[in-house]
Coordinates of C-alpha atoms and ligand atoms in Angstrom, one line a residue:
X1 CA 5.2 -24.8 25.2
X2 CA 2.2 -25.9 27.0
X3 CA 0.3 -24.4 24.0
X4 CA 1.5 -27.5 21.6
X5 CA 1.8 -29.6 24.6
X6 CA -1.9 -29.8 24.9
X7 CA -3.3 -30.6 21.1
X8 CA -0.4 -33.0 20.8
X9 CA -1.8 -35.0 24.4
X10 CA -5.2 -34.9 23.1
X11 CA -4.2 -36.1 19.5
X12 CA -2.4 -39.0 21.1
X13 CA -5.5 -39.8 23.2
X14 CA -7.8 -39.7 19.8
X15 CA -5.2 -42.2 17.9
X16 CA -6.0 -44.6 20.9
X17 CA -9.7 -44.5 21.2
X18 CA -10.0 -47.8 17.9
X19 CA -7.9 -50.0 20.3
X20 CA -10.6 -48.8 23.7
X21 CA -12.9 -52.3 24.3
X22 CA -16.5 -51.8 22.5
X23 CA -15.9 -49.8 19.6
X24 CA -17.6 -51.2 16.9
X25 CA -14.6 -51.5 13.9
X26 CA -17.7 -50.2 11.1
X27 CA -17.1 -46.2 13.0
X28 CA -13.4 -47.4 12.8
X29 CA -13.7 -47.8 9.2
X30 CA -15.3 -45.0 8.2
X31 CA -13.5 -42.7 10.5
X32 CA -10.8 -44.1 8.4
X33 CA -12.5 -43.0 5.4
X34 CA -13.1 -40.1 7.1
X35 CA -9.3 -39.1 7.5
X36 CA -9.1 -39.9 3.4
X37 CA -11.7 -37.6 2.6
X38 CA -10.1 -34.9 4.8
X39 CA -7.1 -35.0 3.7
X40 CA -8.3 -34.3 0.1
X41 CA -10.9 -31.0 1.1
X42 CA -7.4 -29.9 3.0
X43 CA -5.9 -29.4 -0.4
X44 CA -9.4 -27.6 -1.6
X45 CA -8.9 -25.2 1.6
X46 CA -5.4 -23.9 -0.2
X47 CA -7.0 -24.2 -3.7
X48 CA -10.8 -22.6 -3.5
X49 CA -10.9 -21.3 0.0
X50 CA -8.4 -19.3 -0.1
X51 CA -7.1 -19.5 -4.1
X52 CA -10.5 -19.2 -5.3
X53 CA -9.9 -22.1 -8.0
X54 CA -12.7 -24.2 -8.5
X55 CA -11.4 -27.6 -9.2
X56 CA -13.5 -30.9 -9.8
X57 CA -10.7 -32.8 -10.4
X58 CA -9.6 -33.6 -6.5
X59 CA -10.5 -37.2 -7.2
X60 CA -8.8 -37.9 -10.4
X61 CA -5.2 -37.0 -8.5
X62 CA -6.0 -39.4 -5.6
X63 CA -6.6 -41.6 -8.4
X64 CA -3.3 -40.5 -9.8
X65 CA -1.4 -41.2 -6.7
X66 CA -3.6 -44.6 -6.1
X67 CA -2.5 -45.9 -9.8
X68 CA 1.3 -45.2 -9.3
X69 CA 1.8 -46.6 -6.0
X70 CA -0.8 -49.6 -7.1
X71 CA 1.4 -50.4 -9.8
X72 CA 4.9 -50.1 -8.7
X73 CA 3.9 -52.3 -5.5
X74 CA 1.8 -55.0 -7.7
X75 CA 4.0 -54.6 -11.3
X76 CA 7.4 -54.3 -9.5
X77 CA 7.0 -55.3 -5.7
X78 CA 8.3 -51.9 -4.5
X79 CA 7.2 -51.4 -0.8
X80 CA 4.7 -49.3 -0.6
X81 CA 6.4 -47.0 1.5
X82 CA 8.9 -46.6 -0.9
X83 CA 6.1 -45.9 -3.5
X84 CA 4.6 -42.9 -1.3
X85 CA 7.1 -40.5 -2.7
X86 CA 6.3 -41.9 -5.9
X87 CA 2.6 -41.5 -6.0
X88 CA 3.2 -38.1 -4.6
X89 CA 5.6 -37.0 -7.3
X90 CA 3.2 -38.8 -9.6
X91 CA 0.4 -36.5 -8.7
X92 CA 2.1 -33.4 -8.4
X93 CA 3.7 -33.4 -11.7
X94 CA -0.1 -34.1 -13.5
X95 CA -1.2 -30.7 -11.2
X96 CA 2.1 -29.1 -12.6
X97 CA 1.1 -30.4 -16.3
X98 CA -2.4 -30.0 -16.2
X99 CA -2.0 -26.7 -14.4
X100 CA 0.3 -25.3 -16.8
X101 CA -2.1 -25.4 -19.9
X102 CA -5.5 -24.9 -17.8
X103 CA -4.7 -22.3 -14.8
X104 CA -4.9 -19.8 -17.4
X105 CA -8.9 -19.8 -17.5
X106 CA -10.7 -18.1 -14.3
X107 CA -13.4 -18.4 -12.7
X108 CA -16.3 -20.9 -14.3
X109 CA -14.4 -21.8 -17.7
X110 CA -11.3 -23.3 -15.1
X111 CA -13.9 -25.2 -13.5
X112 CA -15.0 -26.8 -16.7
X113 CA -11.6 -27.7 -17.7
X114 CA -11.3 -29.7 -14.6
X115 CA -14.0 -31.3 -15.2
X116 CA -13.0 -32.2 -18.4
X117 CA -10.1 -33.8 -18.1
X118 CA -11.6 -35.6 -14.7
X119 CA -13.8 -36.9 -17.1
X120 CA -11.0 -38.0 -19.8
X121 CA -8.6 -39.5 -17.4
X122 CA -11.8 -41.7 -15.9
X123 CA -12.1 -43.0 -19.2
X124 CA -8.5 -43.3 -20.0
X125 CA -8.3 -45.3 -16.7
X126 CA -11.1 -47.3 -17.5
X127 CA -9.7 -48.7 -20.8
X128 CA -5.8 -48.9 -20.6
X129 CA -4.8 -52.5 -19.9
X130 CA -2.1 -51.4 -18.1
X131 CA -4.6 -50.1 -15.4
X132 CA -6.8 -53.2 -15.7
X133 CA -9.3 -51.4 -17.8
X134 CA -12.6 -50.7 -15.7
X135 CA -12.2 -53.6 -13.1
X136 CA -8.3 -52.0 -12.1
X137 CA -5.4 -53.3 -9.8
X138 CA -6.2 -56.2 -7.1
X139 CA -3.3 -57.6 -4.8
X140 CA -2.0 -54.1 -3.4
X141 CA 0.4 -55.2 -0.5
X142 CA -0.7 -54.2 3.2
X143 CA 1.3 -51.4 4.6
X144 CA 3.2 -53.0 7.2
X145 CA 6.2 -51.7 10.6
X146 CA 8.7 -54.4 10.7
X147 CA 6.5 -57.4 11.7
X148 CA 3.6 -55.8 11.7
X149 CA 0.5 -55.7 8.8
X150 CA -1.5 -53.1 8.8
X151 CA -4.4 -54.8 7.5
X152 CA -6.9 -54.1 10.3
X153 CA -9.1 -50.6 10.2
X154 CA -8.0 -50.5 13.8
X155 CA -4.0 -50.2 13.1
X156 CA -4.6 -48.3 9.8
X157 CA -7.0 -45.6 11.6
X158 CA -3.1 -44.7 13.0
X159 CA -2.0 -44.4 9.8
X160 CA -4.5 -42.5 8.4
X161 CA -5.0 -39.7 11.1
X162 CA -0.9 -39.6 11.5
X163 CA -1.3 -38.5 7.7
X164 CA -4.1 -36.2 8.9
X165 CA -2.4 -34.6 11.3
X166 CA 0.8 -34.1 9.1
X167 CA -1.6 -32.3 6.1
X168 CA -3.0 -30.1 9.2
X169 CA 0.4 -29.0 9.9
X170 CA 2.0 -28.9 6.7
X171 CA -1.2 -26.2 5.7
X172 CA -1.5 -24.5 8.5
X173 CA 2.5 -23.4 8.0
X174 CA 1.9 -22.6 4.7
X175 CA -0.6 -21.0 5.0
X176 CA 1.1 -18.9 7.3
X177 CA 3.6 -17.7 5.0
X178 CA 5.3 -15.1 3.1
X179 CA 3.9 -17.6 0.1
X180 CA 0.5 -18.7 2.1
X181 CA -0.3 -14.7 1.9
X182 CA 0.1 -14.7 -1.3
X183 CA -1.9 -17.5 -2.3
X184 CA -4.5 -15.9 0.5
X185 CA -4.5 -13.0 -1.6
X186 CA -5.7 -14.6 -4.9
X187 CA -9.1 -15.0 -4.3
X188 CA -9.7 -11.3 -3.3
X189 CA -6.9 -9.7 -3.6
X190 CA -5.2 -10.3 -6.4
X191 CA -4.4 -6.9 -8.8
X192 CA -2.9 -5.4 -4.5
X193 CA -0.9 -8.7 -4.1
X194 CA 0.6 -8.3 -8.0
X195 CA 1.2 -4.6 -7.4
X196 CA 3.5 -6.0 -4.8
X197 CA 5.7 -8.4 -6.5
X198 CA 3.4 -11.6 -6.5
X199 CA 3.3 -13.7 -9.6
X200 CA 0.2 -14.6 -9.4
X201 CA 0.5 -17.6 -12.6
X202 CA 3.3 -19.2 -10.2
X203 CA 1.6 -18.5 -6.9
X204 CA -1.9 -20.3 -8.8
X205 CA 0.2 -23.0 -9.9
X206 CA 1.4 -23.7 -6.2
X207 CA -1.8 -23.8 -4.7
X208 CA -3.2 -26.1 -7.6
X209 CA 0.0 -28.8 -6.7
X210 CA 0.2 -28.6 -3.3
X211 CA -3.4 -29.2 -3.1
X212 CA -3.0 -32.3 -6.2
X213 CA -0.1 -33.5 -3.7
X214 CA -2.5 -33.8 -0.7
X215 CA -4.7 -35.8 -3.0
X216 CA -2.1 -38.1 -4.4
X217 CA -1.6 -38.6 -0.3
X218 CA -5.1 -39.3 0.0
X219 CA -4.7 -41.8 -3.2
X220 CA -1.9 -43.6 -1.6
X221 CA -3.6 -44.3 1.5
X222 CA -6.7 -45.5 0.0
X223 CA -5.0 -48.1 -2.5
X224 CA -3.3 -49.2 0.7
X225 CA -6.9 -50.0 2.7
X226 CA -8.3 -51.1 0.0
X227 CA -6.0 -53.3 -1.6
X228 CA -7.3 -52.8 -5.3
X229 CA -8.1 -50.0 -7.4
X230 CA -10.4 -49.4 -10.2
X231 CA -11.9 -46.2 -11.5
X232 CA -15.0 -45.6 -9.6
X233 CA -13.9 -43.9 -6.4
X234 CA -11.6 -41.2 -8.2
X235 CA -14.2 -40.0 -11.0
X236 CA -16.5 -36.7 -11.3
X237 CA -18.8 -37.6 -8.7
X238 CA -16.3 -38.5 -5.7
X239 CA -14.4 -34.8 -6.8
X240 CA -17.8 -33.5 -6.3
X241 CA -18.2 -34.8 -3.1
X242 CA -14.8 -33.7 -2.1
X243 CA -15.9 -30.0 -2.8
X244 CA -19.1 -30.3 -1.1
X245 CA -16.5 -31.7 2.4
X246 CA -15.3 -28.5 1.7
X247 CA -18.5 -26.1 1.2
X248 CA -19.9 -27.7 3.9
X249 CA -17.4 -27.4 6.6
X250 CA -15.5 -24.2 5.5
X251 CA -13.3 -23.7 3.0
X252 CA -12.1 -21.1 4.4
X253 CA -10.3 -23.1 7.3
X254 CA -8.1 -25.6 7.3
X255 CA -10.7 -27.6 10.7
X256 CA -13.8 -26.9 8.3
X257 CA -11.9 -29.3 5.9
X258 CA -12.0 -32.2 8.3
X259 CA -15.4 -30.8 9.9
X260 CA -16.7 -31.2 6.7
X261 CA -15.2 -34.5 4.9
X262 CA -15.8 -36.0 8.7
X263 CA -19.4 -34.9 8.2
X264 CA -20.4 -36.0 4.7
X265 CA -18.3 -39.4 5.0
X266 CA -20.7 -40.0 8.3
X267 CA -24.1 -38.4 7.0
X268 CA -23.5 -40.4 3.4
X269 CA -23.0 -43.8 5.2
X270 CA -26.2 -43.0 7.7
X271 CA -28.3 -42.0 4.6
X272 CA -27.5 -45.3 2.9
X273 CA -28.8 -47.6 5.7
X274 CA -31.2 -45.2 7.4
X275 CA -33.4 -44.2 4.3
X276 CA -34.2 -47.7 3.0
X277 CA -35.4 -48.7 6.6
X278 CA -37.8 -45.8 6.4
X279 CA -38.8 -45.1 2.9
X280 CA -38.6 -48.9 1.3
X281 CA -36.1 -50.3 -0.5
X282 CA -36.7 -49.0 -3.8
X283 CA -35.2 -46.0 -5.1
X284 CA -32.1 -44.3 -4.8
X285 CA -33.8 -41.3 -2.0
X286 CA -30.0 -40.5 -0.6
X287 CA -29.1 -38.0 -3.1
X288 CA -32.2 -36.4 -2.8
X289 CA -32.1 -36.3 1.0
X290 CA -28.2 -35.4 0.8
X291 CA -29.3 -32.6 -1.9
X292 CA -31.9 -31.6 0.2
X293 CA -29.7 -31.0 3.4
X294 CA -26.5 -29.7 2.0
X295 CA -28.8 -26.6 1.0
X296 CA -30.3 -26.7 4.4
X297 CA -26.1 -26.1 5.1
X298 CA -25.4 -23.8 2.4
X299 CA -28.9 -21.5 3.4
X300 CA -28.2 -21.2 7.0
X301 CA -24.7 -21.2 7.2
X302 CA -22.9 -20.1 3.9
X303 CA -19.8 -20.0 4.7
X304 CA -19.7 -23.3 6.0
X305 CA -20.2 -25.4 9.4
X306 CA -17.0 -24.1 11.0
X307 CA -17.1 -20.6 11.4
X308 CA -20.0 -21.2 13.4
X309 CA -18.7 -23.4 15.7
X310 CA -15.5 -21.3 15.8
X311 CA -17.6 -18.8 17.7
X312 CA -18.2 -20.5 20.9
X313 CA -14.5 -20.7 21.3
X314 CA -12.4 -18.0 22.5
X315 CA -10.6 -16.1 19.6
X316 CA -6.9 -16.6 18.9
X317 CA -4.2 -14.1 20.8
X318 CA -2.5 -11.7 18.3
X319 CA 1.0 -12.9 16.8
X320 CA 3.6 -12.5 18.6
X321 CA 6.3 -12.9 15.7
X322 CA 8.7 -10.1 15.1
X323 CA 8.9 -8.4 18.7
X324 CA 12.8 -7.8 18.5
X325 CA 14.0 -8.9 15.2
X326 CA 16.4 -7.5 12.8
X327 CA 15.3 -4.9 10.5
X328 CA 14.7 -6.0 6.6
X329 CA 17.9 -4.5 4.1
X330 CA 16.7 -0.6 2.7
X331 CA 17.0 0.0 -0.8
X332 CA 20.4 1.4 -1.3
X333 CA 19.4 4.0 -3.3
X334 CA 20.6 7.9 -4.3
X335 CA 18.0 10.2 -4.5
X336 CA 19.4 13.2 -5.1
X337 CA 17.0 16.3 -5.1
X338 CA 16.3 16.8 -8.8
X339 CA 16.8 13.6 -10.2
X340 CA 14.4 12.6 -12.5
X341 CA 12.7 9.5 -10.9
X342 CA 9.7 8.9 -13.4
X343 CA 9.4 10.5 -16.9
X344 CA 5.9 9.4 -18.9
X345 CA 5.1 10.9 -22.5
X346 CA 2.1 10.6 -24.8
X347 CA 0.6 8.0 -22.6
X348 CA -2.8 6.8 -24.3
X349 CA -5.0 4.4 -22.7
X350 CA -8.9 3.7 -24.8
X351 CA -11.5 1.6 -23.4
X352 CA -13.8 1.1 -26.5
X353 CA -14.9 4.3 -27.6
X354 CA -13.9 6.7 -25.0
X355 CA -10.3 7.6 -24.6
X356 CA -10.2 7.6 -20.6
X357 CA -6.1 9.1 -21.3
X358 CA -4.7 11.1 -24.1
X359 CA -1.5 12.4 -25.1
X360 CA -0.7 12.8 -21.2
X361 CA 2.9 13.3 -19.7
X362 CA 4.1 13.6 -16.9
X363 CA 7.8 13.6 -15.2
X364 CA 8.4 13.1 -11.3
X365 CA 11.9 14.3 -9.4
X366 CA 13.4 13.0 -6.0
X367 CA 11.8 14.4 -3.3
X368 CA 9.2 16.4 -4.8
X369 CA 5.0 15.6 -3.7
X370 CA 3.4 16.1 -6.5
X371 CA -0.5 16.4 -6.8
X372 CA -2.5 14.8 -9.8
X373 CA -6.1 16.6 -10.1
X374 CA -8.6 17.3 -11.8
X375 CA -12.4 16.5 -12.4
X376 CA -13.8 12.9 -11.9
X377 CA -13.1 10.8 -14.7
X378 CA -10.6 12.9 -16.3
X379 CA -8.1 10.1 -16.0
X380 CA -6.1 10.1 -13.2
X381 CA -6.6 6.4 -11.6
X382 CA -6.2 5.0 -15.3
X383 CA -3.3 7.4 -15.5
X384 CA -2.0 5.4 -12.4
X385 CA -2.6 2.2 -13.6
X386 CA -0.4 3.0 -16.8
X387 CA 2.2 3.8 -14.6
X388 CA 2.3 0.6 -12.2
X389 CA 1.3 -1.3 -15.3
X390 CA -2.0 -2.6 -14.3
X391 CA -3.7 -1.6 -17.2
X392 CA -0.9 -1.3 -20.9
X393 CA -0.9 1.8 -22.6
X394 CA -1.8 2.0 -26.3
X395 CA 0.8 4.6 -26.4
X396 CA 3.5 6.6 -24.9
X397 CA 6.5 5.0 -22.9
X398 CA 7.4 5.4 -19.0
X399 CA 10.9 5.3 -17.7
X400 CA 11.5 5.0 -14.2
X401 CA 14.8 6.2 -13.4
X402 CA 16.1 6.5 -17.3
X403 CA 15.0 3.1 -18.0
X404 CA 12.1 2.1 -20.2
X405 CA 9.7 0.2 -18.5
X406 CA 6.5 0.4 -20.8
X407 CA 4.6 -2.8 -20.6
X408 CA 6.1 -4.0 -17.6
X409 CA 3.8 -5.9 -15.4
X410 CA 2.7 -4.8 -11.5
X411 CA 5.4 -7.3 -10.2
X412 CA 7.7 -5.6 -12.4
X413 CA 7.2 -2.3 -11.6
X414 CA 7.2 -3.3 -8.1
X415 CA 10.4 -4.5 -8.0
X416 CA 12.0 -0.9 -9.7
X417 CA 10.5 0.4 -5.8
X418 CA 7.5 1.7 -7.2
X419 CA 4.5 1.1 -4.4
X420 CA 1.4 2.5 -4.7
X421 CA -2.3 2.6 -2.9
X422 CA -6.0 2.2 -4.5
X423 CA -8.6 4.7 -4.8
X424 CA -11.0 1.7 -4.1
X425 CA -9.0 0.2 -1.1
X426 CA -7.9 -3.5 -1.8
X427 CA -7.2 -5.0 1.6
X428 CA -7.0 -9.0 1.1
X429 CA -10.5 -10.1 3.2
X430 CA -9.9 -11.9 5.8
X431 CA -6.4 -11.1 6.7
X432 CA -5.3 -8.7 9.4
X433 CA -3.9 -5.5 9.2
X434 CA -0.7 -6.8 10.3
X435 CA -1.1 -9.6 7.1
X436 CA -2.2 -7.1 5.0
X437 CA 1.0 -4.7 5.7
X438 CA 3.3 -7.9 5.8
X439 CA 1.9 -8.5 2.1
X440 CA 3.7 -5.5 0.8
X441 CA 7.1 -6.7 2.4
X442 CA 6.8 -9.9 -0.2
X443 CA 9.9 -8.6 -2.2
X444 CA 12.0 -8.3 0.9
X445 CA 11.9 -11.7 1.4
X446 CA 13.1 -14.9 -0.1
X447 CA 11.3 -18.0 1.7
X448 CA 9.5 -20.0 -0.9
X449 CA 6.9 -22.6 -0.4
X450 CA 9.9 -26.0 1.0
X451 CA 10.5 -23.6 3.7
X452 CA 7.4 -22.3 4.7
X453 CA 6.1 -25.9 5.2
X454 CA 8.9 -27.3 7.0
X455 CA 8.9 -23.6 9.5
X456 CA 12.1 -22.7 8.3
X457 CA 11.1 -19.2 7.4
X458 CA 10.5 -18.4 11.0
X459 CA 13.3 -15.5 11.4
X460 CA 12.7 -13.8 7.8
X461 CA 9.3 -14.1 8.8
X462 CA 9.9 -12.8 12.2
X463 CA 12.0 -9.5 10.3
X464 CA 8.6 -8.9 7.7
X465 CA 6.3 -8.5 10.7
X466 CA 8.6 -6.3 13.0
X467 CA 9.1 -4.3 9.4
X468 CA 5.3 -4.4 9.1
X469 CA 4.6 -3.4 12.6
X470 CA 7.3 -0.5 12.2
X471 CA 4.8 0.6 9.2
X472 CA 1.8 0.3 10.9
X473 CA 2.7 2.7 13.6
X474 CA 4.3 5.1 11.1
X475 CA 0.5 5.3 9.8
X476 CA -0.9 5.7 13.5
X477 CA -2.5 2.7 13.3
X478 CA -0.6 0.9 16.2
X479 CA -3.6 -0.1 18.2
X480 CA -5.7 -1.7 15.3
X481 CA -2.4 -4.2 14.1
X482 CA -4.5 -7.5 15.3
X483 CA -7.7 -6.6 14.3
X484 CA -9.2 -7.9 10.8
X485 CA -8.6 -5.1 7.9
X486 CA -11.7 -4.7 6.9
X487 CA -13.6 -4.0 10.4
X488 CA -11.6 -0.5 10.1
X489 CA -13.0 2.5 8.7
X490 CA -12.4 3.5 5.2
X491 CA -10.2 6.0 5.7
X492 CA -8.1 3.5 7.9
X493 CA -8.4 1.3 5.1
X494 CA -6.7 3.6 3.0
X495 CA -3.7 4.4 5.9
X496 CA -3.1 0.8 6.3
X497 CA -3.0 1.0 2.4
X498 CA -0.2 3.3 2.6
X499 CA 1.5 1.5 5.5
X500 CA 1.5 -2.0 2.9
X501 CA 3.2 1.0 0.2
X502 CA 5.7 1.5 2.9
X503 CA 6.9 -1.9 3.2
X504 CA 7.7 -2.4 -0.6
X505 CA 10.8 0.2 0.9
X506 CA 9.3 2.3 -2.1
X507 CA 11.3 5.4 -4.0
X508 CA 8.1 6.8 -5.7
X509 CA 5.1 6.4 -3.7
X510 CA 1.3 6.9 -5.8
X511 CA -1.4 7.1 -4.1
X512 CA -4.7 7.4 -5.1
X513 CA -6.8 9.9 -3.1
X514 CA -5.0 8.9 0.4
X515 CA -7.1 11.7 2.3
X516 CA -11.1 10.2 1.3
X517 CA -12.5 9.5 4.3
X518 CA -10.0 10.8 7.2
X519 CA -10.7 13.4 9.6
X520 CA -9.0 16.9 10.0
X521 CA -6.7 15.3 12.3
X522 CA -6.4 12.4 10.5
X523 CA -5.5 14.5 7.1
X524 CA -3.1 16.7 8.8
X525 CA -0.3 13.4 10.2
X526 CA -1.0 12.1 6.7
X527 CA 0.3 15.3 5.1
X528 CA 3.3 15.3 8.0
X529 CA 3.9 11.7 6.9
X530 CA 4.5 12.5 3.3
X531 CA 6.6 15.3 4.6
X532 CA 8.4 13.6 6.0
X533 CA 8.9 10.3 4.0
X534 CA 9.9 13.3 1.4
X535 CA 12.7 14.0 3.6
X536 CA 13.7 10.7 3.7
X537 CA 14.3 10.5 -0.3
X538 CA 10.7 9.2 -0.8
X539 CA 8.9 10.7 -3.8
X540 CA 5.3 10.9 -4.0
X541 CA 2.8 11.3 -6.5
X542 CA -1.4 11.7 -5.3
X543 CA -4.7 12.2 -6.6
X544 CA -6.5 14.0 -4.1
X545 CA -9.5 15.9 -4.4
X546 CA -9.1 18.0 -1.0
X547 CA -7.7 21.4 -2.7
X548 CA -6.6 23.0 0.9
X549 CA -4.9 19.5 1.8
X550 CA -3.1 19.4 -1.6
X551 CA -2.3 22.8 -2.2
X552 CA -0.2 23.1 1.3
X553 CA 1.1 19.8 0.5
X554 CA 2.6 19.6 -3.0
X555 CA 5.9 21.3 -4.3
X556 CA 3.6 20.9 -7.6
X557 CA 0.4 20.0 -9.2
X558 CA -1.0 18.3 -12.3
X559 CA -4.2 19.1 -13.7
X560 CA -5.4 16.7 -15.9
X561 CA -9.2 17.1 -18.1
X562 CA -10.3 14.7 -20.6
X563 CA -7.9 12.4 -19.8
X564 CA -4.9 15.0 -21.1
X565 CA -3.1 17.4 -18.8
X566 CA -4.8 20.9 -18.7
X567 CA -1.9 22.7 -17.0
X568 CA 1.2 21.6 -14.5
X569 CA 3.0 24.4 -11.8
X570 CA 3.3 25.6 -8.5
X571 CA 0.0 25.7 -6.4
X572 CA 0.1 29.5 -6.4
X573 CA 0.5 29.3 -10.2
X574 CA -2.7 26.9 -10.6
X575 CA -4.8 28.7 -8.6
X576 CA -4.3 31.0 -10.9
X577 CA -4.7 29.7 -14.0
X578 CA -7.8 31.1 -15.6
X579 CA -8.1 27.5 -17.2
X580 CA -8.1 25.0 -14.7
X581 CA -10.5 27.6 -12.6
X582 CA -12.9 27.4 -15.1
X583 CA -12.9 23.4 -15.8
X584 CA -12.3 22.0 -12.5
X585 CA -11.3 25.1 -9.0
X586 CA -14.4 27.0 -10.2
X587 CA -17.1 23.8 -9.8
X588 CA -15.1 23.4 -6.2
X589 CA -15.6 26.2 -4.6
Ligands
ADP601 P1 -10.3 10.0 -12.4 O1 -9.9 8.6 -11.7 O2 -9.5 10.7 -12.5 O3 -11.4 10.3 -11.7 P2 -10.7 7.6 -13.9 O4 -9.2 6.9 -14.6 O5 -11.3 6.6 -12.9 O6 -10.7 8.8 -13.9 O7 -11.8 7.0 -15.6 C1 -11.3 8.0 -16.8 C2 -12.4 7.3 -17.3 O8 -12.3 6.2 -18.2 C3 -13.9 7.5 -16.8 O9 -14.6 7.8 -17.9 C4 -14.0 6.1 -16.4 O10 -15.5 5.7 -16.6 C5 -13.2 5.3 -17.9 N1 -12.4 4.1 -17.2 C6 -12.0 3.9 -16.3 N2 -11.4 2.9 -16.2 C7 -12.2 2.2 -16.8 C8 -11.8 0.3 -17.4 N3 -11.6 -0.5 -16.9 N4 -13.4 0.2 -18.6 C9 -14.0 1.0 -19.5 N5 -13.7 2.8 -18.1 C10 -13.2 2.3 -17.7
MG602 MG1 -9.7 7.7 -9.5

């Protein structure tokens, strides 16, 4: 409890600062602007820093909130407090509408699209009579609490920074949740997240809408502080500045947004008064100097300033969530030995002229360990991708438990109980081993964004993390659970991927070169684990180059060459097969 009491106390003291005698109101006004900008930048942490989507449209959403509140309070005479939900709803709805049509784009195209609608809406606002054209709307009422009118920058400071605190708490809650892990995976681990059931388009829209609602809140605060609105503060330039704030402070953290917003607001203002005194009145030097400062910051601290500052503090203590939580419900699926789990026939996949997989067939029965072997480039990983929906077959069918699942996308495949690891390890950068593994249990939780924001998801989270810890212990990485995933050796990262796959509670496990990079003893442990899984009813298909390892472990081997099946049989038969010896084993020996 004390861990929360201290920040709360400090925050209360902070709210009192403007009321100390001698604090110049100029600085308080600046702090008000910094707070409003912080809220916009917070949205960008979620959207850009974690979600990997660049938006040049945040000021537009801010304008959306500001104009809606201005219209409702001046035209309809609504109280500003009542127009707040309308402002938030409007910016959220605008984001849903714009996101639905533009979020299909990615990378630079998405950024360009946001520029396009930011510019169009700017000119639209400047030409609509309803919105007062370029003059905007004025006579917006101030906020009032009882008989107290919040017209001074001191009183407004309290409102703004309480709003910042609420936004920070909500954002921290969101990022530390089942949905938050999905959002955080968007930038560097989207493929992996999809393979564990994360619906990527929905997750993108969610991050986009959340950021827009925060911008709408900032717009509402701005409108009732300024008491008038016009298009200029909501144009493209403003959006660029918000993006700069997030980048300078560090878009990878909530505190970076606050730092960046405050710093950019203050520096901008100081340059405007300082430079004319130094360099004379003619010319706008502040843009040049500001740009130079920005380049300097990004050269010395590419991840923003916050990570630098963070190093001065002691590292965060590992989370204790989930120590004695009830176990998650397990799949109640009978896996009678011999029951066909997966069968694929006639699979074909071409990349341009290269036929990577050609008329490939495969069947797996329950409680079998099957090794898929063959020379490099034979099409093993592509076959995995066809089975898991990562790639769509040009021809052929896949059946799981007798059901045709050809063409299903990765989340659909995951829902069937098929979990996988990747040949090129795909852990989410910046996430701990524990969180990475918990991502594997995505489909075993149900908490959505609202319960995440309001912290109603703690019981479920505890169960998800307890499961993640159990699976981490199962692959022998117990002591590493709280380390960053990417700090582990590559072989261990593969084990993390296996733990993550186990978190799905799979009936079928597809492992692409799980033993690569493991030491001899670790390989023996892995083999023992896979045998235990088989006993517990899991079917395993693994690609492996270590022949000794796979021959001892597998019940059956399938050999691929040039995209097609060359041979199939038990290890002894494969070892004696002249075609296999010539194509693969001979070369390996
Ligand atoms: P394996 O896993 O057996 O080593 P892969 O399935 O990774 O083989 O690759 C089979 C062939 O398909 C290789 O020649 C590889 O270069 C090619 N290939 C795989 N994925 C792609 C892709 N996304 N685009 C183009 N070529 C690919
Ligand atoms: Mg491969």
